[in-house]
PDB file of C-alpha atoms in Angstrom:
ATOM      1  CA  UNK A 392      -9.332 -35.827 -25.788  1.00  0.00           C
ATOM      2  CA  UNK A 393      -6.644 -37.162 -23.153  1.00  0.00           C
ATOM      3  CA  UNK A 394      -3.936 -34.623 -24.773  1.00  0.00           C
ATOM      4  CA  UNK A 395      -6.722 -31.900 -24.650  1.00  0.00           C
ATOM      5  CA  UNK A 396      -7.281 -32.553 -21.151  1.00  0.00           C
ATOM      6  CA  UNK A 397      -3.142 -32.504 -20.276  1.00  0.00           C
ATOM      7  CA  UNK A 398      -2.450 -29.520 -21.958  1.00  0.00           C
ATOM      8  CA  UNK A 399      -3.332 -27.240 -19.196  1.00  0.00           C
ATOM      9  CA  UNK A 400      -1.672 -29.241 -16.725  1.00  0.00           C
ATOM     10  CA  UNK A 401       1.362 -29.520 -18.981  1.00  0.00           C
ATOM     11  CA  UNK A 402       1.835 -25.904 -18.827  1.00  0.00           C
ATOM     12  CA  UNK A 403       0.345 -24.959 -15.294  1.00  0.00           C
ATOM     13  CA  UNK A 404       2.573 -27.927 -13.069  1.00  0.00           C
ATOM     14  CA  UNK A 405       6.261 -26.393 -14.333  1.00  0.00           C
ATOM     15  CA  UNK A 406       5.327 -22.717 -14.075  1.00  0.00           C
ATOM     16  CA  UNK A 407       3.465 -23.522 -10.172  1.00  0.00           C
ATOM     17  CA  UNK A 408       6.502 -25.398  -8.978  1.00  0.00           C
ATOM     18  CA  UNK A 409       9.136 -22.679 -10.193  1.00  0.00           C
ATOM     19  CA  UNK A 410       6.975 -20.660  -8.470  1.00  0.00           C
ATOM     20  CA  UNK A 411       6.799 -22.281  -5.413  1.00  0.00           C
ATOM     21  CA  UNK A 412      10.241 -22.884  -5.134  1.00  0.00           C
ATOM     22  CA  UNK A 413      10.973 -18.922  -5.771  1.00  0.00           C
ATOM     23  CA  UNK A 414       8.389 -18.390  -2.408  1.00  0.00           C
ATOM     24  CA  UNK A 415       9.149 -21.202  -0.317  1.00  0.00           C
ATOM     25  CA  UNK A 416      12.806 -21.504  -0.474  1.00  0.00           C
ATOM     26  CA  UNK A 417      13.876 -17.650   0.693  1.00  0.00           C
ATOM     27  CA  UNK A 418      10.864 -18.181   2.877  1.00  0.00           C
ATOM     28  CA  UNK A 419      12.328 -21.206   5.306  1.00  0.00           C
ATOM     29  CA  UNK A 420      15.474 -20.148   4.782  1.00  0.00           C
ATOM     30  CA  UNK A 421      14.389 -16.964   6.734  1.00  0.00           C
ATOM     31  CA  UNK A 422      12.576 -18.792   9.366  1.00  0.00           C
ATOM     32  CA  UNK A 423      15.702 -20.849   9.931  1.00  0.00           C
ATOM     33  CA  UNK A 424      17.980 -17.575  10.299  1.00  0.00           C
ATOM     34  CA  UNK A 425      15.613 -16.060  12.719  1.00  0.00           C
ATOM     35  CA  UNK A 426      16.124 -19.115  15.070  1.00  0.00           C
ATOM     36  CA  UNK A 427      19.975 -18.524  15.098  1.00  0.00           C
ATOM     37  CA  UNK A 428      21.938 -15.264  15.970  1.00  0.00           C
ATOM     38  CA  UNK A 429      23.634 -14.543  12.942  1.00  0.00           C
ATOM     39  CA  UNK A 430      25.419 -11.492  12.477  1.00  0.00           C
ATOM     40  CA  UNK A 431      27.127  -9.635   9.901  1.00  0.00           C
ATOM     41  CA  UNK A 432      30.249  -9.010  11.995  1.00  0.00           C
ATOM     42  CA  UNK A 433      30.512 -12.805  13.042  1.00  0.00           C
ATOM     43  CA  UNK A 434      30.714 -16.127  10.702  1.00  0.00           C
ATOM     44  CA  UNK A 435      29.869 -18.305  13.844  1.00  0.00           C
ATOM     45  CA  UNK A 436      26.172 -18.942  15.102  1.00  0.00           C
ATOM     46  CA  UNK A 437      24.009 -20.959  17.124  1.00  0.00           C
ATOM     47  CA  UNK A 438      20.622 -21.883  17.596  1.00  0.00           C
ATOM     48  CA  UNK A 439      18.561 -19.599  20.317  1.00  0.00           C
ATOM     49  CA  UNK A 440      15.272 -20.796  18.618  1.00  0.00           C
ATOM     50  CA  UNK A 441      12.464 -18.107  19.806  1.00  0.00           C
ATOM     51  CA  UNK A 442      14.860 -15.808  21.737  1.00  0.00           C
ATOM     52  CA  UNK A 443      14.362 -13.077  18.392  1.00  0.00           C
ATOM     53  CA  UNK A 444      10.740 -13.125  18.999  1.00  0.00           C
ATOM     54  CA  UNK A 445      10.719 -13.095  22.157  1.00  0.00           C
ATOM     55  CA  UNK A 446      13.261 -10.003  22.513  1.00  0.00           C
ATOM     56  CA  UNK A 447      11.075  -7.988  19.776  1.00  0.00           C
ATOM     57  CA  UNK A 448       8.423  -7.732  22.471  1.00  0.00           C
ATOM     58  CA  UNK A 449      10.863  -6.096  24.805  1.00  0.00           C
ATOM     59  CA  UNK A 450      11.681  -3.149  22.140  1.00  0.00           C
ATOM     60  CA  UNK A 451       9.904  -0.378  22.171  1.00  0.00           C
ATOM     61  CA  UNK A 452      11.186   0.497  18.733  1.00  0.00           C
ATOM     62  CA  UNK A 453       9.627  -2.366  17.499  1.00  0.00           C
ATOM     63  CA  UNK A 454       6.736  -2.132  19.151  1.00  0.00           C
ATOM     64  CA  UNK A 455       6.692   1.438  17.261  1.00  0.00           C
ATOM     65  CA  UNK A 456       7.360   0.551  14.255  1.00  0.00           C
ATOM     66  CA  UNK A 457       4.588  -1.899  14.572  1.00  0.00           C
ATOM     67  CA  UNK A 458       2.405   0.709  15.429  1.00  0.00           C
ATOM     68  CA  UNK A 459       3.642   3.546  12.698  1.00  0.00           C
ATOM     69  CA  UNK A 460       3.257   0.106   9.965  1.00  0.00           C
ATOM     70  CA  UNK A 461      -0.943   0.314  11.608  1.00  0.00           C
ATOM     71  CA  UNK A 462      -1.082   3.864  10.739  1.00  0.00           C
ATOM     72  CA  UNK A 463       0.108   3.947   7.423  1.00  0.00           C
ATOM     73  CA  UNK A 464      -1.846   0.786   6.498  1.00  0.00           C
ATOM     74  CA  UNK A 465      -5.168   2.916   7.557  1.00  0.00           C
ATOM     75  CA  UNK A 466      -4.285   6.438   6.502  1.00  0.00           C
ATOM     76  CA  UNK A 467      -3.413   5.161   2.873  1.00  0.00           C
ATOM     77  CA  UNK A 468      -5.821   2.687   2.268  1.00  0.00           C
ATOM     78  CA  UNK A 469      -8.803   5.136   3.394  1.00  0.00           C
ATOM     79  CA  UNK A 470      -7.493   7.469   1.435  1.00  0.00           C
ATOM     80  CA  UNK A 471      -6.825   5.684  -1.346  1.00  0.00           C
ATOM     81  CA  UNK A 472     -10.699   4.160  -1.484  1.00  0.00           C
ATOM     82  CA  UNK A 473     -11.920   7.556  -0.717  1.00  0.00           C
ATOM     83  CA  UNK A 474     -10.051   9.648  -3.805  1.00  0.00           C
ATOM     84  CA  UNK A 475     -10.484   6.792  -5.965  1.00  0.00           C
ATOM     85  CA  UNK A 476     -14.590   6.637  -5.298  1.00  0.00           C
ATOM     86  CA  UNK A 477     -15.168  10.542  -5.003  1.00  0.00           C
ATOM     87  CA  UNK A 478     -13.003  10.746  -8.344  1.00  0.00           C
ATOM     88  CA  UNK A 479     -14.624   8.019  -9.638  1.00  0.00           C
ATOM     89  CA  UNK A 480     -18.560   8.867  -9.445  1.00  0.00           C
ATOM     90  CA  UNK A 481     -17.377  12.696 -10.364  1.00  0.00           C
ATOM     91  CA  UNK A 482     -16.052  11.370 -13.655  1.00  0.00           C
ATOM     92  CA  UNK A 483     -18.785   9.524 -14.330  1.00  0.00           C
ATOM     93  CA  UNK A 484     -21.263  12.075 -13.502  1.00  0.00           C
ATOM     94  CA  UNK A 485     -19.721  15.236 -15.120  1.00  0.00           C
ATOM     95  CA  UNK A 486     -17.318  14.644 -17.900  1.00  0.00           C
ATOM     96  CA  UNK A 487     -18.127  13.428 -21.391  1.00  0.00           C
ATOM     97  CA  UNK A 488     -17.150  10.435 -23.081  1.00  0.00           C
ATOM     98  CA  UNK A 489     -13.580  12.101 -24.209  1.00  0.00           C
ATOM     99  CA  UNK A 490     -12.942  14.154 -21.335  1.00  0.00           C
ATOM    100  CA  UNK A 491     -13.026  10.577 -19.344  1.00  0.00           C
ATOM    101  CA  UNK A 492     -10.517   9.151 -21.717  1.00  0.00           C
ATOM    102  CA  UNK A 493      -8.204  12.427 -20.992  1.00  0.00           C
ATOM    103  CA  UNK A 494      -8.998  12.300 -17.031  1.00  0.00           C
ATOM    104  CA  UNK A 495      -8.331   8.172 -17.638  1.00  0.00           C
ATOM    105  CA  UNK A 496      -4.954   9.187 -19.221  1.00  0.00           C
ATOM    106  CA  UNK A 497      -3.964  11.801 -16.737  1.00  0.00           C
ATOM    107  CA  UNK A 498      -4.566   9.771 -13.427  1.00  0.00           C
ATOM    108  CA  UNK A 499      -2.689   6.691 -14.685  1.00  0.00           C
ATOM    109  CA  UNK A 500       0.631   8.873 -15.136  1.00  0.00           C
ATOM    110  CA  UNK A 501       1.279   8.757 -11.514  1.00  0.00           C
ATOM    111  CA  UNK A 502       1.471   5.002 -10.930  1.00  0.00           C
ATOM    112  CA  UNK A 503       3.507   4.729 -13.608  1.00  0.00           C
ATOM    113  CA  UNK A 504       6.433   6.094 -12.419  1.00  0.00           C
ATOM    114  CA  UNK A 505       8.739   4.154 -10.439  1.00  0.00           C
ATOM    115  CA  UNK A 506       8.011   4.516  -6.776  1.00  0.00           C
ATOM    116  CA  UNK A 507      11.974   6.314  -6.153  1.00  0.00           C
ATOM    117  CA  UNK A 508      11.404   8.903  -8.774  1.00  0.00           C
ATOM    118  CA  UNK A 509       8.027  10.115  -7.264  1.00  0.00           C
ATOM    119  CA  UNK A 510       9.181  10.415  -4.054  1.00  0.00           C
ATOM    120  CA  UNK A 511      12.779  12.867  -5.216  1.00  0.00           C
ATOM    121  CA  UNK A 512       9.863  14.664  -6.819  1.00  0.00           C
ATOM    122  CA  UNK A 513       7.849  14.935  -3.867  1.00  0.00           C
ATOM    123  CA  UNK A 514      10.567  15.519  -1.220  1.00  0.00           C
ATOM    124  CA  UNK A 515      11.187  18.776  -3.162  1.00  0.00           C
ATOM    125  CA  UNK A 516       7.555  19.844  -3.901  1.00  0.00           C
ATOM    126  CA  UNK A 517       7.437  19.467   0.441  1.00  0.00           C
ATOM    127  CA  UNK A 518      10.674  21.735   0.418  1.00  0.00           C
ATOM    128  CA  UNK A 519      10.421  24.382   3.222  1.00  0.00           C
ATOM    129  CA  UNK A 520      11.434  27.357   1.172  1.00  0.00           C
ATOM    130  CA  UNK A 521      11.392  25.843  -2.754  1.00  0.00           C
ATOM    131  CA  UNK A 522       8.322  23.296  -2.764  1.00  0.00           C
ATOM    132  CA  UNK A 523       4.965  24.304  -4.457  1.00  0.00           C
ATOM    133  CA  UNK A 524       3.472  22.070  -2.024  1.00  0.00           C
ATOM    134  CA  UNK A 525       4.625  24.391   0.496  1.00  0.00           C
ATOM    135  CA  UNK A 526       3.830  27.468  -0.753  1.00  0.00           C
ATOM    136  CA  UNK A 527       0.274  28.088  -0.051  1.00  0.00           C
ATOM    137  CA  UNK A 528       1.411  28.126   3.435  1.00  0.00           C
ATOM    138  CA  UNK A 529       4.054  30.521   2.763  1.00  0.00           C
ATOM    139  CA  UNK A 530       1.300  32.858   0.751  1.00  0.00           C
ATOM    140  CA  UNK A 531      -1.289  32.905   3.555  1.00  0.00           C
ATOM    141  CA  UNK A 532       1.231  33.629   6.460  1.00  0.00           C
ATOM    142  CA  UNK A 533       3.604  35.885   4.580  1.00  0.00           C
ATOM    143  CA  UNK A 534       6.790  34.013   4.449  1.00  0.00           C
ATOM    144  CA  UNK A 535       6.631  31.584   7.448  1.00  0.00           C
ATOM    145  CA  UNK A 536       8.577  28.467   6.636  1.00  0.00           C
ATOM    146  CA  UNK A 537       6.490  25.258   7.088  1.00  0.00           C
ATOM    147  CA  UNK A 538       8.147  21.792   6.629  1.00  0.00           C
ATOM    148  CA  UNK A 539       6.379  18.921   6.869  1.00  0.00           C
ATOM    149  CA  UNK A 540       8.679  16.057   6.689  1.00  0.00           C
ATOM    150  CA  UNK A 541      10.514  17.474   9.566  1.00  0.00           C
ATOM    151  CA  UNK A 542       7.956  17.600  12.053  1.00  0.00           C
ATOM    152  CA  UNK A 543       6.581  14.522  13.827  1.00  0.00           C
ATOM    153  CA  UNK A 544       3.086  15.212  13.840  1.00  0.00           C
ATOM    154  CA  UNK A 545       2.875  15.540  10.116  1.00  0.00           C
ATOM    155  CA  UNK A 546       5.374  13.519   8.383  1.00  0.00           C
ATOM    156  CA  UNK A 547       4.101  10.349   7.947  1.00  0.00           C
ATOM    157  CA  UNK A 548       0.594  12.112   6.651  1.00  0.00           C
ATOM    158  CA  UNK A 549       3.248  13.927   4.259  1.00  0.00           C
ATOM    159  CA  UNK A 550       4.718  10.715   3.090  1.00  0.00           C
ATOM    160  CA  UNK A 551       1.322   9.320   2.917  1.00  0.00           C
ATOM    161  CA  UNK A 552      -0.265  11.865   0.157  1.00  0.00           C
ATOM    162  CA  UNK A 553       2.187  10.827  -2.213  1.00  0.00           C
ATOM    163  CA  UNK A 554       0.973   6.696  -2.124  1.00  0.00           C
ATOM    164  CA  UNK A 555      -2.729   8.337  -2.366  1.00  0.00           C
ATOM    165  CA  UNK A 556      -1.496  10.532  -5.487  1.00  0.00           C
ATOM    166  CA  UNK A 557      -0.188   7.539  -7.203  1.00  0.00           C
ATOM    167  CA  UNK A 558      -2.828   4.784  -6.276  1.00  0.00           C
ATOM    168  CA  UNK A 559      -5.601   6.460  -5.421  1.00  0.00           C
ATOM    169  CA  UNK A 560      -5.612   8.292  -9.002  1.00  0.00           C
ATOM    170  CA  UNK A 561      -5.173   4.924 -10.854  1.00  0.00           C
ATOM    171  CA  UNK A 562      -8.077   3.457  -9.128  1.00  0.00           C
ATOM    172  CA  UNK A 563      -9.769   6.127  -9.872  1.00  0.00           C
ATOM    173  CA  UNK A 564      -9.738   4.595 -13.723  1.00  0.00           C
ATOM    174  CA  UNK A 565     -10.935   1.746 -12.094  1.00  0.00           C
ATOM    175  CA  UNK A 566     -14.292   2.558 -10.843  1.00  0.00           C
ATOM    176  CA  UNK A 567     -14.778   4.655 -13.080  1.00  0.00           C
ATOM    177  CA  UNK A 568     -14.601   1.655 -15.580  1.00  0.00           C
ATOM    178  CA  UNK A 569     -16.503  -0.748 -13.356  1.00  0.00           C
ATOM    179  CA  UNK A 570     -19.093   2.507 -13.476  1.00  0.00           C
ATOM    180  CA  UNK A 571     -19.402   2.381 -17.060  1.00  0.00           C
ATOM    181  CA  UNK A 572     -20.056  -1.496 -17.153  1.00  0.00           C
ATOM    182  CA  UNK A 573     -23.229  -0.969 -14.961  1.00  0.00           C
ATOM    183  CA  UNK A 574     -26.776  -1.927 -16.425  1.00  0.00           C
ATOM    184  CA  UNK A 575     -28.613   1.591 -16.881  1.00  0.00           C
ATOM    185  CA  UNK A 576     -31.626   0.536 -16.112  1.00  0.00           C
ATOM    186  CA  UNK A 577     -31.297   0.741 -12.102  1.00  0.00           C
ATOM    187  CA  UNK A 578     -29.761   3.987 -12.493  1.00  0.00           C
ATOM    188  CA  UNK A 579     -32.740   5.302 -14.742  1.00  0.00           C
ATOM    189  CA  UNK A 580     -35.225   3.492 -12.309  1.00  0.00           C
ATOM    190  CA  UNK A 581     -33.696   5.613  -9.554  1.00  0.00           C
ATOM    191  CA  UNK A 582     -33.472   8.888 -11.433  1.00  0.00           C
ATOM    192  CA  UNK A 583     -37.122   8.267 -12.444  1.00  0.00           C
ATOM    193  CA  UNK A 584     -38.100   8.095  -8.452  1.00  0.00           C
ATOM    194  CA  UNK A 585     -36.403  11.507  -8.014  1.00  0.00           C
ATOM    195  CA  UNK A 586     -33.344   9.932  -6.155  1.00  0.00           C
ATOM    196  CA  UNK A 587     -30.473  12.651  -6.018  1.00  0.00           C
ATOM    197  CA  UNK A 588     -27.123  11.909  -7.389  1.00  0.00           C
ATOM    198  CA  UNK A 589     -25.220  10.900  -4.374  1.00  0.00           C
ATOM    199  CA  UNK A 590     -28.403   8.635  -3.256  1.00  0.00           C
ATOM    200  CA  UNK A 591     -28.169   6.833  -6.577  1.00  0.00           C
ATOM    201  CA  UNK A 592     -24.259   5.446  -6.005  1.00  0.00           C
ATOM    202  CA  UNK A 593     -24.839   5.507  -1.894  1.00  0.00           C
ATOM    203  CA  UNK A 594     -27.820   3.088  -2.543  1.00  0.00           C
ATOM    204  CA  UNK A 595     -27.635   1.583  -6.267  1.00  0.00           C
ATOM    205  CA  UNK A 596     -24.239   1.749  -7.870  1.00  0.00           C
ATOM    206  CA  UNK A 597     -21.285   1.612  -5.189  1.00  0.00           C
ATOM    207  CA  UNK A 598     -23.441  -1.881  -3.465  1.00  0.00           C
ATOM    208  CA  UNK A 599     -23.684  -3.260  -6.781  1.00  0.00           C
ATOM    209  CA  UNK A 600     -19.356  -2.855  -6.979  1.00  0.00           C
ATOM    210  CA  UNK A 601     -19.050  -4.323  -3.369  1.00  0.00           C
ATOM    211  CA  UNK A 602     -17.043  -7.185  -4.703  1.00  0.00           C
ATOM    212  CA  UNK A 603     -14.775  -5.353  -7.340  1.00  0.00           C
ATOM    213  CA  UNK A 604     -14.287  -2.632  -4.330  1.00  0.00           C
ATOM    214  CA  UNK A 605     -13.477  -4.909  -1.875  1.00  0.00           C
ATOM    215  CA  UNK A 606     -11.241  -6.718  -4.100  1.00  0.00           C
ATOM    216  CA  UNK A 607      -9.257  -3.078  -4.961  1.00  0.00           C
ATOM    217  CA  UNK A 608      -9.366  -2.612  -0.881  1.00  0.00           C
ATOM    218  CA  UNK A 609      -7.166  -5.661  -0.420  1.00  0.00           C
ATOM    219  CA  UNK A 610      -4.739  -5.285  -3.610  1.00  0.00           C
ATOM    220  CA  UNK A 611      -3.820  -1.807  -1.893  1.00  0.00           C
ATOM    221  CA  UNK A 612      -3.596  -2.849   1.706  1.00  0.00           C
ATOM    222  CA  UNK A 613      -1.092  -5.871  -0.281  1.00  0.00           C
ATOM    223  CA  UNK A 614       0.588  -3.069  -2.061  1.00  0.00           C
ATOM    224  CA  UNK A 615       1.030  -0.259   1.332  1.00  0.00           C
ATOM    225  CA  UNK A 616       3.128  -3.047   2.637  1.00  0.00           C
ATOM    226  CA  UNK A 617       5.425  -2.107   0.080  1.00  0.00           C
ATOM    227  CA  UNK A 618       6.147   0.803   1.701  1.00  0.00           C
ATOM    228  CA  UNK A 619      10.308   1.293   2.316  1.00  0.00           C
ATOM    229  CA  UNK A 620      11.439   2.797  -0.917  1.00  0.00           C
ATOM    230  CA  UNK A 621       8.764   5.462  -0.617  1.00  0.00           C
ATOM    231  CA  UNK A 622       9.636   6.419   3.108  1.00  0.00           C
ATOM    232  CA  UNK A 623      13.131   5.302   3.046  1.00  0.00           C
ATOM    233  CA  UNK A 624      13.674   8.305   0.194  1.00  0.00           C
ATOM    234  CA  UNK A 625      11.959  11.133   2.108  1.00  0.00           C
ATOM    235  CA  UNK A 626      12.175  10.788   5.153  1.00  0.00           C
ATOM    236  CA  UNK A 627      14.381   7.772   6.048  1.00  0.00           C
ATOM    237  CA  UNK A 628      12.091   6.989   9.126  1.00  0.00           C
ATOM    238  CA  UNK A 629      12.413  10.311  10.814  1.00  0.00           C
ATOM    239  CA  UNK A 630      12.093  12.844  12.422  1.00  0.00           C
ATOM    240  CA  UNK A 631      13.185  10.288  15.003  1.00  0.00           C
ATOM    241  CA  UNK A 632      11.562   7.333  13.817  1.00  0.00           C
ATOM    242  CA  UNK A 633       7.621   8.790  13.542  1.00  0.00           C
ATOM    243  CA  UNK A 634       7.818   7.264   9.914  1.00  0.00           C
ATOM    244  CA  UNK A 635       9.833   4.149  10.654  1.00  0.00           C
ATOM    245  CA  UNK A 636       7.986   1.019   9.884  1.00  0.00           C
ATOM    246  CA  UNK A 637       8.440  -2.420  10.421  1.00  0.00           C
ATOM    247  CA  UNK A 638      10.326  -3.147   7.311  1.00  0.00           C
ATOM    248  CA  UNK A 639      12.927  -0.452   7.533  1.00  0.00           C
ATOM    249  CA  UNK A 640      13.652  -0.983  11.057  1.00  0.00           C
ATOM    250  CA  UNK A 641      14.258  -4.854   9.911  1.00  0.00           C
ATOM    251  CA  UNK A 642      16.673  -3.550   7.281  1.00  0.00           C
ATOM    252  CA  UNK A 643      18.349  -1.021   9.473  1.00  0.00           C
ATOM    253  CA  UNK A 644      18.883  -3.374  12.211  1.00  0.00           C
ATOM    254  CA  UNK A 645      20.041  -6.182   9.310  1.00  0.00           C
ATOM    255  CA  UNK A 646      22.341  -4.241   7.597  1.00  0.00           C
ATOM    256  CA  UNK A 647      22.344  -0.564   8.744  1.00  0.00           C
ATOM    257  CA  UNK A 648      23.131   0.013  12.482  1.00  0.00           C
ATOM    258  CA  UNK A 649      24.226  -3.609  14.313  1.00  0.00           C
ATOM    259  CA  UNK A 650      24.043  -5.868  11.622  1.00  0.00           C
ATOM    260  CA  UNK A 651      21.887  -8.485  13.543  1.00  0.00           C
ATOM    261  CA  UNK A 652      20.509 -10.410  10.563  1.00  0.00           C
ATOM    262  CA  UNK A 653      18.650 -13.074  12.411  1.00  0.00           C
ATOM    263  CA  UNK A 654      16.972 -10.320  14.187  1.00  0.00           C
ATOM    264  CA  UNK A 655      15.634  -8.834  10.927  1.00  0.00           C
ATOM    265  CA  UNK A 656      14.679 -12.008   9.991  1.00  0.00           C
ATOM    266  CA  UNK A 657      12.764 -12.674  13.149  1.00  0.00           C
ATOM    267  CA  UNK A 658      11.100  -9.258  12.262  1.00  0.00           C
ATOM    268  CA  UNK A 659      10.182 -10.651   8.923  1.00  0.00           C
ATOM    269  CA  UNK A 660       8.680 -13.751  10.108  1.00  0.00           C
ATOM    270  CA  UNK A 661       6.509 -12.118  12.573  1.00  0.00           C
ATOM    271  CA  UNK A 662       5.412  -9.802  10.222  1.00  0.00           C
ATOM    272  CA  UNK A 663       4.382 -12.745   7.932  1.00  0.00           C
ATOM    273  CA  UNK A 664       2.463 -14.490  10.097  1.00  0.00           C
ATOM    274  CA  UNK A 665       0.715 -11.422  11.524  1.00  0.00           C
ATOM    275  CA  UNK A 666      -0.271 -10.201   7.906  1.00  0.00           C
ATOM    276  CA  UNK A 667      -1.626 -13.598   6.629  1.00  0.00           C
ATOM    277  CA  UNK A 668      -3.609 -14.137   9.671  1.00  0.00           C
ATOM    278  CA  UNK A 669      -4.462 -10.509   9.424  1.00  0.00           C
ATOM    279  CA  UNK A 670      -5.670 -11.551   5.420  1.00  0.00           C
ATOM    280  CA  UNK A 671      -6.715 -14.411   6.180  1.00  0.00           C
ATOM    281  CA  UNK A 672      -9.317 -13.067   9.034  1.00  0.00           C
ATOM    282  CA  UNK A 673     -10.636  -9.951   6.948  1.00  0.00           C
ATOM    283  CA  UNK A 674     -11.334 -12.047   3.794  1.00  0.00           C
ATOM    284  CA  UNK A 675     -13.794 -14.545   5.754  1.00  0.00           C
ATOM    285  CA  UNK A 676     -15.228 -11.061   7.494  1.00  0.00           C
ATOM    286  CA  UNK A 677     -15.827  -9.970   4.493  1.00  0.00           C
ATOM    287  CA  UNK A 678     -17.172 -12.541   2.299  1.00  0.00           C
ATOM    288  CA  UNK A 679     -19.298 -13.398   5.283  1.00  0.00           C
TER     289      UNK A 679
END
């Protein structure tokens, strides 16, 4: 009985500390560099403790980035949840038993390419005079060249559809799944009281997901920080920087433009700390 009980602990206590070393480690030795002012150019340093954090304040290209990082987390995890429902309960209510396995296969294609490859795709499907995406505009106002990835106003939104395309297809397996697991009988019960479709997963099906929903909600808002390969390939923060978030402005000042590495770092840190207590605070909403 003892060796039963020790097993699991056996094989949980290595693979947790690796673990935590692999987190902790890069981790303090981040907040350490963002208390210096290390920089590529130089091999000397000293300590200037919170004078990163304090300068971020004082830049308004942080303070943008910061903001564009706000808008991207809402526009694609909105999105996401709302193409990934809609898709979801249409599946469920219209196609057959094979034609969901076919949708099922279809929509998990996206996600499955690597994030690089969908965006080359996608930066020439926005092309002003080449890309498909492109040319309904060019068919409805005979030949007037639209671009969207060069225009402030609708580049990020641009950038945006193509994280909804991937994600927002895949979880639209997902509830679609977590559809078919239901009980019938509440959805019989409801048809029986004349309840139309939308009223059935507006008031029986889509509350009886709330956990599995939420619980998608925060794996994407975790995965949307993940953001710079995406944006860095089509758009590379511009026009300007209207698609610049936080984490390519850390890597452009790190290693791009001045080379300030603790000043990155400092950028890094902050954003830690905002997005666990950001976590942190929506999970206890939440499960309130």
């Amino acid at each position: 009985m003892r060796r039963r009980s020790s097993l699991p602990v056996t094989f949980l206590v290595p693979t947790l500390a690796i673990l935590l070393v692999l987190s902790m480690v890069p981790t303090l030795y981040a907040i350490v560099i963002a208390l210096q002012n290390r920089e590529l150019s130089a091999s000397g340093y000293s300590w200037i403790w919170l004078s990163n954090f304090a300068d971020l304040f004082l830049d308004r290209r942080f303070l943008n980035a910061v903001w564009v990082s706000v808008k991207w987390e809402i526009v694609t995890v909105v999105a996401t949840m709302a193409v990934a429902i809609g898709l979801g309960v249409l599946m469920f209510e219209v196609a057959g038993p094979r034609l969901r396995n076919v949708y099922c296969l279809l929509f998990i294609i996206p996600v499955l390419l690597p994030r690089v490859s969908a965006a080359f795709v996608w930066k020439f499907a926005y092309h002003p005079l080449y890309g498909i995406a492109t040319y309904p505009y060019r068919l409805v106002t005979g030949g007037l060249i639209f671009d969207p990835l060069s225009k402030a106003s609708t580049a990020l939104f641009a950038v945006s559809s193509v994280d909804v395309w991937q994600w927002g297809l895949f979880f639209a397996v997902i509830v679609l799944k977590l559809l078919e697991t239901l009980p019938p009988q509440p959805i019989e019960a409801a048809r029986l009281d004349h309840a139309k479709r939308w009223q059935i997963h507006a008031y029986v099906t889509l509350p009886m997901l709330k956990a599995p929903l939420i619980s998608l909600m925060f794996v994407k808002m975790i995965e949307s920080l993940r953001s710079f390969d995406l944006i860095y390939v089509m758009t590379r923060g511009g026009p300007g920087v209207a698609t610049e978030t936080l984490d390519m402005y850390a890597f452009s000042q790190g290693f791009i433009e001045s080379g300030k590495v603790s000043y990155a770092s400092a950028m890094a840190v902050l954003m830690m700390i905002a997005t666990v207590i950001t976590f942190t605070f929506l999970w206890k909403r939440v499960q309130a």
